[in-house]
Amino acid sequence: MRAVVIHAAKDLRIEERDPEVAGPGEVEVAIEAGGVCGSDLHYFNHGGFGAIRLREPMILGHEVAGRIVALGDAVEGLAVGDRVAVSPSRPCGGCDYCLAGLPNQCLHMRFYGSAMPFPHVQGAFRQRLVASASQCHKVAADVSPGEAALSEPFAVTLHAVARAGSLLDRRVLVSGCGPIGALAIIAARAHGAREIVATDVADPALAVAARIGADRTINVAQAPEALAAYGAGKGSFDVQFEASGDERAVRAGLDVLRPRGILVQIGVGGDIAIPQSLVVAKEIEIRGSFRFHSEFALAVDTINRRRVDLTPLLTGTYPFEEAVAAFEAAGDRRRTMKVQLAF
Amino acid sequence: MRAVVIHAAKDLRIEERDPEVAGPGEVEVAIEAGGVCGSDLHYFNHGGFGAIRLREPMILGHEVAGRIVALGDAVEGLAVGDRVAVSPSRPCGGCDYCLAGLPNQCLHMRFYGSAMPFPHVQGAFRQRLVASASQCHKVAADVSPGEAALSEPFAVTLHAVARAGSLLDRRVLVSGCGPIGALAIIAARAHGAREIVATDVADPALAVAARIGADRTINVAQAPEALAAYGAGKGSFDVQFEASGDERAVRAGLDVLRPRGILVQIGVGGDIAIPQSLVVAKEIEIRGSFRFHSEFALAVDTINRRRVDLTPLLTGTYPFEEAVAAFEAAGDRRRTMKVQLAF
Amino acid sequence: MRAVVIHAAKDLRIEERDPEVAGPGEVEVAIEAGGVCGSDLHYFNHGGFGAIRLREPMILGHEVAGRIVALGDAVEGLAVGDRVAVSPSRPCGGCDYCLAGLPNQCLHMRFYGSAMPFPHVQGAFRQRLVASASQCHKVAADVSPGEAALSEPFAVTLHAVARAGSLLDRRVLVSGCGPIGALAIIAARAHGAREIVATDVADPALAVAARIGADRTINVAQAPEALAAYGAGKGSFDVQFEASGDERAVRAGLDVLRPRGILVQIGVGGDIAIPQSLVVAKEIEIRGSFRFHSEFALAVDTINRRRVDLTPLLTGTYPFEEAVAAFEAAGDRRRTMKVQLAF
Amino acid sequence: MRAVVIHAAKDLRIEERDPEVAGPGEVEVAIEAGGVCGSDLHYFNHGGFGAIRLREPMILGHEVAGRIVALGDAVEGLAVGDRVAVSPSRPCGGCDYCLAGLPNQCLHMRFYGSAMPFPHVQGAFRQRLVASASQCHKVAADVSPGEAALSEPFAVTLHAVARAGSLLDRRVLVSGCGPIGALAIIAARAHGAREIVATDVADPALAVAARIGADRTINVAQAPEALAAYGAGKGSFDVQFEASGDERAVRAGLDVLRPRGILVQIGVGGDIAIPQSLVVAKEIEIRGSFRFHSEFALAVDTINRRRVDLTPLLTGTYPFEEAVAAFEAAGDRRRTMKVQLAF
């Protein structure tokens, strides 16, 4: 079995790994598609991010879908041949946070392709993956592997929408139109946002944003005043989904959010300087949103029922053996939205 | 009638002003006590704060209580001789925010002693004040003028507690134990906080904090590790009331808040740098809290019923003619908590 | 100017009324379409409902749309010729509830065609209506008068959805598929409900429910066990929109709601007997939903943007002169969903 | 070891039972005090309630406190000699509700002295009880066994307060001043209720209510108009804690709750008829409250810190051998509030 293994920044290799055997409650999945995520890119470009650094070789990847090829004992509801999206999230089910309904905050989380714990949690960019049956969600026959593999980032944005509360009658700003921002637009639209304005500094990203449901797009590198105009009165937006991780996007958002507006932070950069007086005077709420829990099943269900169309995000698929080319393409926002590997 | 007028930084004068006459729905109040607030100190020390600068002489003051000496027409429920706490807040009652139940966000707010609009809104440090009857809340016979004048800052902290939601079973951190932090401790205790830890860099402030209800106090200048220990696991506090406006207090709080913890920002400084990744990973909520609305009446009622004891905050009263000495004392945290003027 | 006037049960007349003149801030609207609502039917069939009884002749109607034919002074944003949906709701803007952001609870509400106050508030089934400009919301050119007149009942259901909170990942039961239940299905679907099961005792209503977005329909007169099956475990639905006002629908809902499930009551009948022990043991929330406030503008906007298709509800239009026939048709659920009058 | 065993209505016996041995993670507790609850009385007087009927002999009791006399293996944080309040609640920790943070809704709950499952869950009115260490919460040295045994019903009311949300600035009605209503008064006061009005039909109960913190008490059998007066305008109370289970108390509450008011139902009777139109028109929320989860630990902590005084509820203690006399006394509201057994 071959896998995509990161050894250090810019050192990505295709390597042989011993296959695993599905134990009780587990299944073996032949991976078909795997999406390259921002965190994968951070490992590839920088060997990590923030305090999280590679300390041993690690299989990358956590946005995957495939086909079940073998069942362990005591698996119910799944069969060989089923096509599934695989959640990368394996909370322990026993810690205080799991028992409080917050498994995404699990103290013992095992999340594919993460160098946070040591030994690292090996990822899912591999030909065969043994996963818990509970991680595997069946996809409908007419859903492509690429769409199915978008379940994970779509779940991230559904969780962000859940963090915002009801979007009924809400005017929404989405800052940053990479894959997460784009999916946030789709998720917000599917949950009733009244109006969606999307911002980015790259026109190709904004073109996708417009295509998938933004009512208006603004290139804030070229026309920052178009966004600033929403700051009239005390602001115009009820909710901001901040998917850029960029300090300027946060600050611009605080200016155009209404009093009691909610900024849901999804994207992650480093430290950002925020104007405390504005947060106080407008009584703004900044809410972090981290991964997902029940939203993974919801993502698959929403895709299966064709309530959303995620295909405009699929801008390139590479054979997994060409992972280096794929990762280089994924880092170029002028060319790509979501890049995936085919296995 | 004499008033306490700020002309520029360090230029505070006692001046004659023409008395006003109570019109319909208004009352004339002989001010008895007025507390010096942090914003008053900013005008005194720096001529303003942030973008808000003095552009003309302005009577200072917005924490006042007194006795009604005359009634305008059509005033109900108040009588000459009534002792009242006077809310400095006069929302317009007609803008979108007033009609949304958010009068503290009123687009046309008139708040005593504020240089935000021009002409400035003249303040309440004066011998006679004409106010709307709706701003005046009767105080019980055994409540001193000084206690009554604490209604305003107490209302600020009750609003902050309201912003946090229910404190039932919540562990609370209060950072900054000046008057607002101290009142936040009292307000949180009165609303059921399970445990309150208070931090400051000044021992006298912490001594008051302990006296009024903090379960534990920590001098974070001397023993930062005592606070940091609460960061074990993913953190210990459900709610932080941040009353210092200091970046270090915010950052330390993010470290010791639990996932989904709420940081209510009351104190205001300038820009602060926050670790975005921590806000995201722990899904923390930062909520600004600005002034108050219905909480002013609640503050007076709570004081009247003797459900709280605010007297430990009263650390010095000066004749208003000695306002300069009072302001200088108010700026010295080693000596004072809340300084008030007597009229 | 002619109007549709109810004098007593079964005594509905077309009568001449003096035209009114648009004053400052008002407009004169030539009514084009008016929908017959359940409360109109109650006046027609029973002369009132509950404690609310006709005590003088009253023009009926509150679901109307038309075209502006004259402007009073000081009207901005509207012009002669504009086609508008007219909100029947005129809160006072000054009472405690209006200032708390709850204008639908206004203590001095003027709502078209209501016998609750005396003199009654005359309704909008008339050729010319003078309304406040703030009640008039422009409709897009391709929206028919009949669709525009659905703004009011659609607003009722949007308010009900708002009362339920976010529907993300929520399984929804709609009981009663008359016009309000049907619009609740549309509103819930547009705001992201994961799954919608609709129940009624009439197959034609269920056929419309299926067409407009219900995932499953159940005729509870014929197959109550199909609904009861959702009670397995402790229940299946997160939210119920109860639009029948029927005790059996409420009780059946309590059986199939999950613990902490929310029953939003929209439909109104008389007293209903509920099993207190079930409400307690499953910690169910029953929430009343009454009319709407900001949701009227949202309804018009949602229709204008073509985010919903309400036309399947339009099952019959009658000249207003044939109001009696229209009201008789409107009362026959086997034949009609929403009946409207053309003016 | 002897225990208090119910065989059928009015057939309560003191019987020998084989002692149990503490296994891993368990402790053996010598019970010191046990409070008689309404459900115990139902078994005693009627052999059950609603659909729950005795089908085999069952040890009664779930409000107990005692002293640890033996430890099983692998118990941490507890020692022989520790005095503890014992939570009767043993959720499974693995079902969907446990993992959603709702262990009180556990699908496999084991709750002491409950005839809901079969075989019944044996209760805690016994000389020796083997419990999980996690059920045992240490009580402070100066807390009496009787006070400690009030932890359970106090937890019930803390959960009810949690269900109501923040009580800041809230006016509260408590209907029914038996032990649960009385504890609800204490719990609401400790969490900041602005004003508490308590109603009952028995003056002795109201006398206790006044003593423990109600601002006003009303005997609604004698002066129903005193309560009805709160219905002026659209009502006066923000929250009602309904602890009587009586239909009249619910209906009277709906009349005097404000729009958007919350009725937390704790007490349980049979079916009750409610005026649907009032629930709708005032948009009232009825919320069931069932048992507790984290609130048990909170109850013990709040008692330990002496933040509440529950002793006014303790109106009689009987040797457990006189359980029949105790149960008869407990059923007489003219004489007793909370009756306890001593072991």
JSON list of N, CA, C and O in Angstrom, two decimals, chain D residues 215-230:
[
{"chain": "D", "resi": 215, "resn": "ASP", "atom": "N", "xyz": [-40.32, 37.42, 48.15]},
{"chain": "D", "resi": 215, "resn": "ASP", "atom": "CA", "xyz": [-40.61, 38.81, 48.46]},
{"chain": "D", "resi": 215, "resn": "ASP", "atom": "C", "xyz": [-42.07, 38.99, 48.83]},
{"chain": "D", "resi": 215, "resn": "ASP", "atom": "O", "xyz": [-42.42, 39.89, 49.57]},
{"chain": "D", "resi": 216, "resn": "ARG", "atom": "N", "xyz": [-42.91, 38.12, 48.31]},
{"chain": "D", "resi": 216, "resn": "ARG", "atom": "CA", "xyz": [-44.33, 38.20, 48.62]},
{"chain": "D", "resi": 216, "resn": "ARG", "atom": "C", "xyz": [-44.91, 36.81, 48.50]},
{"chain": "D", "resi": 216, "resn": "ARG", "atom": "O", "xyz": [-44.48, 36.02, 47.65]},
{"chain": "D", "resi": 217, "resn": "THR", "atom": "N", "xyz": [-45.86, 36.49, 49.38]},
{"chain": "D", "resi": 217, "resn": "THR", "atom": "CA", "xyz": [-46.55, 35.21, 49.27]},
{"chain": "D", "resi": 217, "resn": "THR", "atom": "C", "xyz": [-48.04, 35.47, 49.13]},
{"chain": "D", "resi": 217, "resn": "THR", "atom": "O", "xyz": [-48.57, 36.43, 49.68]},
{"chain": "D", "resi": 218, "resn": "ILE", "atom": "N", "xyz": [-48.69, 34.61, 48.36]},
{"chain": "D", "resi": 218, "resn": "ILE", "atom": "CA", "xyz": [-50.14, 34.74, 48.12]},
{"chain": "D", "resi": 218, "resn": "ILE", "atom": "C", "xyz": [-50.78, 33.38, 48.30]},
{"chain": "D", "resi": 218, "resn": "ILE", "atom": "O", "xyz": [-50.36, 32.40, 47.66]},
{"chain": "D", "resi": 219, "resn": "ASN", "atom": "N", "xyz": [-51.79, 33.33, 49.16]},
{"chain": "D", "resi": 219, "resn": "ASN", "atom": "CA", "xyz": [-52.59, 32.12, 49.28]},
{"chain": "D", "resi": 219, "resn": "ASN", "atom": "C", "xyz": [-53.68, 32.19, 48.22]},
{"chain": "D", "resi": 219, "resn": "ASN", "atom": "O", "xyz": [-54.66, 32.92, 48.36]},
{"chain": "D", "resi": 220, "resn": "VAL", "atom": "N", "xyz": [-53.48, 31.43, 47.15]},
{"chain": "D", "resi": 220, "resn": "VAL", "atom": "CA", "xyz": [-54.39, 31.56, 46.01]},
{"chain": "D", "resi": 220, "resn": "VAL", "atom": "C", "xyz": [-55.73, 30.88, 46.24]},
{"chain": "D", "resi": 220, "resn": "VAL", "atom": "O", "xyz": [-56.66, 31.06, 45.44]},
{"chain": "D", "resi": 221, "resn": "ALA", "atom": "N", "xyz": [-55.85, 30.12, 47.33]},
{"chain": "D", "resi": 221, "resn": "ALA", "atom": "CA", "xyz": [-57.18, 29.61, 47.68]},
{"chain": "D", "resi": 221, "resn": "ALA", "atom": "C", "xyz": [-58.00, 30.73, 48.31]},
{"chain": "D", "resi": 221, "resn": "ALA", "atom": "O", "xyz": [-59.21, 30.81, 48.11]},
{"chain": "D", "resi": 222, "resn": "GLN", "atom": "N", "xyz": [-57.31, 31.58, 49.04]},
{"chain": "D", "resi": 222, "resn": "GLN", "atom": "CA", "xyz": [-58.02, 32.65, 49.74]},
{"chain": "D", "resi": 222, "resn": "GLN", "atom": "C", "xyz": [-58.07, 33.95, 48.95]},
{"chain": "D", "resi": 222, "resn": "GLN", "atom": "O", "xyz": [-59.04, 34.70, 49.05]},
{"chain": "D", "resi": 223, "resn": "ALA", "atom": "N", "xyz": [-57.03, 34.26, 48.21]},
{"chain": "D", "resi": 223, "resn": "ALA", "atom": "CA", "xyz": [-56.96, 35.56, 47.54]},
{"chain": "D", "resi": 223, "resn": "ALA", "atom": "C", "xyz": [-56.47, 35.42, 46.10]},
{"chain": "D", "resi": 223, "resn": "ALA", "atom": "O", "xyz": [-55.42, 35.95, 45.73]},
{"chain": "D", "resi": 224, "resn": "PRO", "atom": "N", "xyz": [-57.21, 34.70, 45.27]},
{"chain": "D", "resi": 224, "resn": "PRO", "atom": "CA", "xyz": [-56.76, 34.53, 43.88]},
{"chain": "D", "resi": 224, "resn": "PRO", "atom": "C", "xyz": [-56.62, 35.86, 43.16]},
{"chain": "D", "resi": 224, "resn": "PRO", "atom": "O", "xyz": [-55.82, 36.00, 42.24]},
{"chain": "D", "resi": 225, "resn": "GLU", "atom": "N", "xyz": [-57.42, 36.85, 43.57]},
{"chain": "D", "resi": 225, "resn": "GLU", "atom": "CA", "xyz": [-57.38, 38.15, 42.89]},
{"chain": "D", "resi": 225, "resn": "GLU", "atom": "C", "xyz": [-56.04, 38.85, 43.10]},
{"chain": "D", "resi": 225, "resn": "GLU", "atom": "O", "xyz": [-55.63, 39.66, 42.27]},
{"chain": "D", "resi": 226, "resn": "ALA", "atom": "N", "xyz": [-55.36, 38.51, 44.20]},
{"chain": "D", "resi": 226, "resn": "ALA", "atom": "CA", "xyz": [-54.05, 39.13, 44.44]},
{"chain": "D", "resi": 226, "resn": "ALA", "atom": "C", "xyz": [-53.05, 38.68, 43.38]},
{"chain": "D", "resi": 226, "resn": "ALA", "atom": "O", "xyz": [-52.21, 39.46, 42.94]},
{"chain": "D", "resi": 227, "resn": "LEU", "atom": "N", "xyz": [-53.16, 37.43, 42.98]},
{"chain": "D", "resi": 227, "resn": "LEU", "atom": "CA", "xyz": [-52.29, 36.98, 41.89]},
{"chain": "D", "resi": 227, "resn": "LEU", "atom": "C", "xyz": [-52.79, 37.52, 40.56]},
{"chain": "D", "resi": 227, "resn": "LEU", "atom": "O", "xyz": [-52.00, 38.00, 39.73]},
{"chain": "D", "resi": 228, "resn": "ALA", "atom": "N", "xyz": [-54.09, 37.46, 40.35]},
{"chain": "D", "resi": 228, "resn": "ALA", "atom": "CA", "xyz": [-54.65, 37.88, 39.06]},
{"chain": "D", "resi": 228, "resn": "ALA", "atom": "C", "xyz": [-54.28, 39.32, 38.72]},
{"chain": "D", "resi": 228, "resn": "ALA", "atom": "O", "xyz": [-54.14, 39.67, 37.54]},
{"chain": "D", "resi": 229, "resn": "ALA", "atom": "N", "xyz": [-54.07, 40.14, 39.76]},
{"chain": "D", "resi": 229, "resn": "ALA", "atom": "CA", "xyz": [-53.75, 41.54, 39.50]},
{"chain": "D", "resi": 229, "resn": "ALA", "atom": "C", "xyz": [-52.44, 41.69, 38.72]},
{"chain": "D", "resi": 229, "resn": "ALA", "atom": "O", "xyz": [-52.24, 42.68, 38.01]},
{"chain": "D", "resi": 230, "resn": "TYR", "atom": "N", "xyz": [-51.58, 40.70, 38.82]},
{"chain": "D", "resi": 230, "resn": "TYR", "atom": "CA", "xyz": [-50.33, 40.74, 38.06]},
{"chain": "D", "resi": 230, "resn": "TYR", "atom": "C", "xyz": [-50.56, 40.54, 36.56]},
{"chain": "D", "resi": 230, "resn": "TYR", "atom": "O", "xyz": [-49.62, 40.65, 35.78]}
]
